[in-house]
GROMACS .gro file of C-alpha atoms in nm:
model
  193
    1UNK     CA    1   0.000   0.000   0.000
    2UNK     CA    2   0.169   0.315  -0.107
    3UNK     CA    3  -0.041   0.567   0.088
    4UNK     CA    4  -0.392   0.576   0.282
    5UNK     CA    5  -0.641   0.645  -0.006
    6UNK     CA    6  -0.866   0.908  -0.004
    7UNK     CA    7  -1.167   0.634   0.065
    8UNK     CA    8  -0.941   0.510   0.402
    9UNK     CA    9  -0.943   0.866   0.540
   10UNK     CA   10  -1.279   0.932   0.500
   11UNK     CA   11  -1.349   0.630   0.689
   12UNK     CA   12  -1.081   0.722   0.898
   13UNK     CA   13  -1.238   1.054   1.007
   14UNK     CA   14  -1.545   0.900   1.039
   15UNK     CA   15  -1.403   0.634   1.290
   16UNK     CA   16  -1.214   0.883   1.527
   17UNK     CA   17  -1.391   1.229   1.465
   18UNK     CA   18  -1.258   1.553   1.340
   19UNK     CA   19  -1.035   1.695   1.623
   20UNK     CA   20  -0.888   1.361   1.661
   21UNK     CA   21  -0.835   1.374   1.244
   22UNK     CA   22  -0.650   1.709   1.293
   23UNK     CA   23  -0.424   1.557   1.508
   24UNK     CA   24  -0.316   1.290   1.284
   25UNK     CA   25  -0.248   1.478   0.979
   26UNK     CA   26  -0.018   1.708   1.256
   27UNK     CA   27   0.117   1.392   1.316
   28UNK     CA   28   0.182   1.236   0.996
   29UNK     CA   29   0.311   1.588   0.923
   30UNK     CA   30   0.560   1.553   1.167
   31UNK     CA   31   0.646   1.183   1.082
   32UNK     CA   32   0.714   1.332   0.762
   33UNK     CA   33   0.995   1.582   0.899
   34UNK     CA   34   1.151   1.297   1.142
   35UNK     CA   35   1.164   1.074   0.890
   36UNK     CA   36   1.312   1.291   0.662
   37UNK     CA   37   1.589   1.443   0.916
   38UNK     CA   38   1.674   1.075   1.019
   39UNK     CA   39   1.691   0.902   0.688
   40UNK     CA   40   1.398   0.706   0.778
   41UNK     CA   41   1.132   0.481   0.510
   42UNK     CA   42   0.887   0.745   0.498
   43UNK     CA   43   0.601   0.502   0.368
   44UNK     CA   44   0.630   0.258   0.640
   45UNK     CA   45   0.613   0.584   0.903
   46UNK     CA   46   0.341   0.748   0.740
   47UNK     CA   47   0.103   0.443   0.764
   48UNK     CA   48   0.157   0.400   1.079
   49UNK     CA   49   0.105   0.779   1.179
   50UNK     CA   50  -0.198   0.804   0.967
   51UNK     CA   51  -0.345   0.522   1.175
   52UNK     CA   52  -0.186   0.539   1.529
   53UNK     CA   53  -0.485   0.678   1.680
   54UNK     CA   54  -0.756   0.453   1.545
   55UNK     CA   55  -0.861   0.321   1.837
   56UNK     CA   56  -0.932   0.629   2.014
   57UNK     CA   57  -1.343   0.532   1.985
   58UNK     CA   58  -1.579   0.727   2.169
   59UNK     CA   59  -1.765   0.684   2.405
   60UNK     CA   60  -1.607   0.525   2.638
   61UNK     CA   61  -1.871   0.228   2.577
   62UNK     CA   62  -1.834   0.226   2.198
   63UNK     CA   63  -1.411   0.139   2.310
   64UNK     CA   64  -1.493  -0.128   2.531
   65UNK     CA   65  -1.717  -0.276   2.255
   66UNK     CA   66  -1.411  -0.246   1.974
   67UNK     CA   67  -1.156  -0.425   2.274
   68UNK     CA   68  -1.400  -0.708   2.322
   69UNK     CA   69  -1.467  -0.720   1.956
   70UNK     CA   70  -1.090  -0.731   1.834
   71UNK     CA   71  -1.018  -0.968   2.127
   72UNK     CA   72  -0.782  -0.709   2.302
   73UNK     CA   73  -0.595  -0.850   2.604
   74UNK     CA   74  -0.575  -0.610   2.892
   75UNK     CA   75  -0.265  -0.637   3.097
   76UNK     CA   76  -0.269  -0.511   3.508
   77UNK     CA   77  -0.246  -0.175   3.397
   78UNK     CA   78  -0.492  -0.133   3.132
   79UNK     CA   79  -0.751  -0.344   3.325
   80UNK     CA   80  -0.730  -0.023   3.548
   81UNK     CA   81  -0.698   0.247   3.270
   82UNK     CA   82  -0.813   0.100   2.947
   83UNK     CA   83  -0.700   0.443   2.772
   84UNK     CA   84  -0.371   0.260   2.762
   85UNK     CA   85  -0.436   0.025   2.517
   86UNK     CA   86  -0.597   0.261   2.220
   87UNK     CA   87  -0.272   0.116   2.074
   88UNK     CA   88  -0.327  -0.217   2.040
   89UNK     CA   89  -0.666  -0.123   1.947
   90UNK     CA   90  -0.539   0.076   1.686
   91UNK     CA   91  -0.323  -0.194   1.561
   92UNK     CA   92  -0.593  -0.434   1.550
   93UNK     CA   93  -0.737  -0.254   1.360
   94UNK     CA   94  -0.489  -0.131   1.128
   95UNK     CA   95  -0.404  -0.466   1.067
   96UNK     CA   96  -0.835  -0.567   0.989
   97UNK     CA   97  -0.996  -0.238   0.860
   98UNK     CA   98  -0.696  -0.105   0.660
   99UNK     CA   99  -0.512  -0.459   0.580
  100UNK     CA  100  -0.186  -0.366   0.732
  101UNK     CA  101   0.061  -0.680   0.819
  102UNK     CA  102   0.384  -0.507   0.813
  103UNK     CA  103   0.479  -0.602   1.156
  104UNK     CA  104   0.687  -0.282   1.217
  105UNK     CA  105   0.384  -0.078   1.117
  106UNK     CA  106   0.172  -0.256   1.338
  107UNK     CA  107   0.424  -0.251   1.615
  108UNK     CA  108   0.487   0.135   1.624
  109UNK     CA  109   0.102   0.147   1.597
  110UNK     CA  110   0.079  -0.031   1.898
  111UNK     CA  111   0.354   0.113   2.109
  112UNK     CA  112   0.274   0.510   2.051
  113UNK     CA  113   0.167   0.528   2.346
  114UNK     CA  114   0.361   0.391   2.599
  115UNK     CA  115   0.692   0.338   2.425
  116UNK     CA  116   0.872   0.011   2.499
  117UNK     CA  117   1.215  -0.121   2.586
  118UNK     CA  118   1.402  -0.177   2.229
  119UNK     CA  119   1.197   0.064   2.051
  120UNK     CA  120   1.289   0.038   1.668
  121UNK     CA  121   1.340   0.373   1.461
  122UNK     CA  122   0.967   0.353   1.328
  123UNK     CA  123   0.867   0.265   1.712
  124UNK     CA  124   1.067   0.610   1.821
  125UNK     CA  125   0.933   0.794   1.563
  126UNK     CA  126   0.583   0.776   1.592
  127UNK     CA  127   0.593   0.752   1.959
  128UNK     CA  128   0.780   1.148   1.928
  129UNK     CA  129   0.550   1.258   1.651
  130UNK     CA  130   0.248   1.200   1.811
  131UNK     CA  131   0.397   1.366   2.166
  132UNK     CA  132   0.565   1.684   1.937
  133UNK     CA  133   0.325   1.740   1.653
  134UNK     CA  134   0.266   2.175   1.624
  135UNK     CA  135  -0.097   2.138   1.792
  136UNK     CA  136   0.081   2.058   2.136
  137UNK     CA  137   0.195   2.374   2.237
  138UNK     CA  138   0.325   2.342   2.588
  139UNK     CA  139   0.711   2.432   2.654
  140UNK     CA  140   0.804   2.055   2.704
  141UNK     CA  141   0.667   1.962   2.329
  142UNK     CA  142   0.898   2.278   2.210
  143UNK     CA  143   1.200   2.183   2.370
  144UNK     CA  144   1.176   1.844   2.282
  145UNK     CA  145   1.088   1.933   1.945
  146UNK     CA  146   1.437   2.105   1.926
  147UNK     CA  147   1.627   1.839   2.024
  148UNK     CA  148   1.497   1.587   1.786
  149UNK     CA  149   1.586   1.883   1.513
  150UNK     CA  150   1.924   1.874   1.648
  151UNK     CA  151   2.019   1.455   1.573
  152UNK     CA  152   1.941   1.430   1.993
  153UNK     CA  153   1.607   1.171   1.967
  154UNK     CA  154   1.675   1.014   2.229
  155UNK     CA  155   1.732   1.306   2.458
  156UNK     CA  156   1.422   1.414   2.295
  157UNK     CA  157   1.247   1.054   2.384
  158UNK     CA  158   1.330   1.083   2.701
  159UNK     CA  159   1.212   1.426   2.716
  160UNK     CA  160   0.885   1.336   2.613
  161UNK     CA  161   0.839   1.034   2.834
  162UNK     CA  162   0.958   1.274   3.161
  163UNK     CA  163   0.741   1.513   3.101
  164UNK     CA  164   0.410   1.235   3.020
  165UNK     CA  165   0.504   1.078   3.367
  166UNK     CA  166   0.447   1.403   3.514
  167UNK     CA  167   0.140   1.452   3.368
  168UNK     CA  168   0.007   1.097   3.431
  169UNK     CA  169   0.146   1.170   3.809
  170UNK     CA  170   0.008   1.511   3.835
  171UNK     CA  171  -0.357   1.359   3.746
  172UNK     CA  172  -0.326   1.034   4.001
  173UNK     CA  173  -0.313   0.826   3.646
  174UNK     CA  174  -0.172   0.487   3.617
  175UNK     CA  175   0.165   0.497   3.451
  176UNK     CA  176   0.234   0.180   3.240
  177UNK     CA  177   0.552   0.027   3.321
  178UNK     CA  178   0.664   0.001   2.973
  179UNK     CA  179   0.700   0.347   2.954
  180UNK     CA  180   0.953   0.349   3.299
  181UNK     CA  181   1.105   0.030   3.122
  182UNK     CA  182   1.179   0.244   2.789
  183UNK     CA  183   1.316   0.528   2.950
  184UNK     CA  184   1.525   0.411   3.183
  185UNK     CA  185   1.659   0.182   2.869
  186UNK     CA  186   1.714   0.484   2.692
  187UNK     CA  187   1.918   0.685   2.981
  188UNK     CA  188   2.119   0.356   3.025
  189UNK     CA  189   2.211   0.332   2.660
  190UNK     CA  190   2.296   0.729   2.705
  191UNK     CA  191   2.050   0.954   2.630
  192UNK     CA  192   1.997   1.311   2.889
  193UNK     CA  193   2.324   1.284   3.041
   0.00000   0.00000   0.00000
């Protein structure tokens, strides 16, 4: 598949809604740049950014209904906070609705969330995009922004995971431990020091 057809986003935007849509093509936007400034397949990426947030169903209801349907396993975490796992909805889903079976698509589909330990380059940049995209305007997103810009994405990674566990913190939110797991991976390989 060389792109999402036109057909795919109108379904698309009919599946997550229109603020939700404006945030993907910010995202896939910004996949575009990453990819770009790190030499990265740009089809692969795109996929995946176009449909990273397909599971993001409302109501709340409608999502439980598309987890039983696809036969999405809840771990500990996302039995408590099924938010969590909009990414392996989205893969799911991805890999039914839009007949995606690249397994690196799927994968960065279904870690964009929480990140994971080993992320691949498609894995760390959709997990970024989706955090840095030009809609989020706080200072963290800017800053982090700027160091992805400057060949520092994993500084920038780890960045963007600090500043979502303060956030998740902040709000008495579960964090998922594959985020912790990811960053403290990435700060032992040498990234923020």
């Amino acid at each position: 598949m060389n792109s999402i057809e036109k057909w795919q986003k109108e379904m698309l935007l009919n599946l997550i809604g229109n603020k939700r849509y404006k945030h993907t093509i910010s995202v896939v936007e910004t996949v575009e740049e990453l990819s770009n400034y790190y030499n990265f397949n740009l089809k692969k990426a795109k996929i995946a950014a176009w449909l990273h947030d397909l599971g993001k169903i409302k109501p709340r209801e409608k999502y439980m209904e598309y987890l039983e349907k696809y036969n999405i396993e809840l771990d500990q975490y996302e039995i408590q906070s099924a938010e969590l796992a909009h990414g392996k909805l989205s893969a799911a889903m991805a890999s039914v609705e839009f007949d995606i079976h690249d397994e690196e698509i799927l994968e960065a589909i279904r870690v964009h969330t929480t990140g994971k330990i080993d992320m691949s380059m498609i894995d760390k940049i959709v997990f970024l995009a989706d955090y840095i995209e030009p809609s989020r305007e706080h200072e963290a997103c800017a800053k982090a922004r700027k160091l992805a810009f400057e060949g520092k994405l994993e500084d920038s990674l780890i960045m963007a995971m600090d500043e979502t566990i303060k956030f998740v913190i902040e709000r008495r939110q579960l964090l998922h431990i594959d985020t912790i797991k990811a960053r403290n991976q990435l700060i032992v390989k040498g990234g923020s020091n």
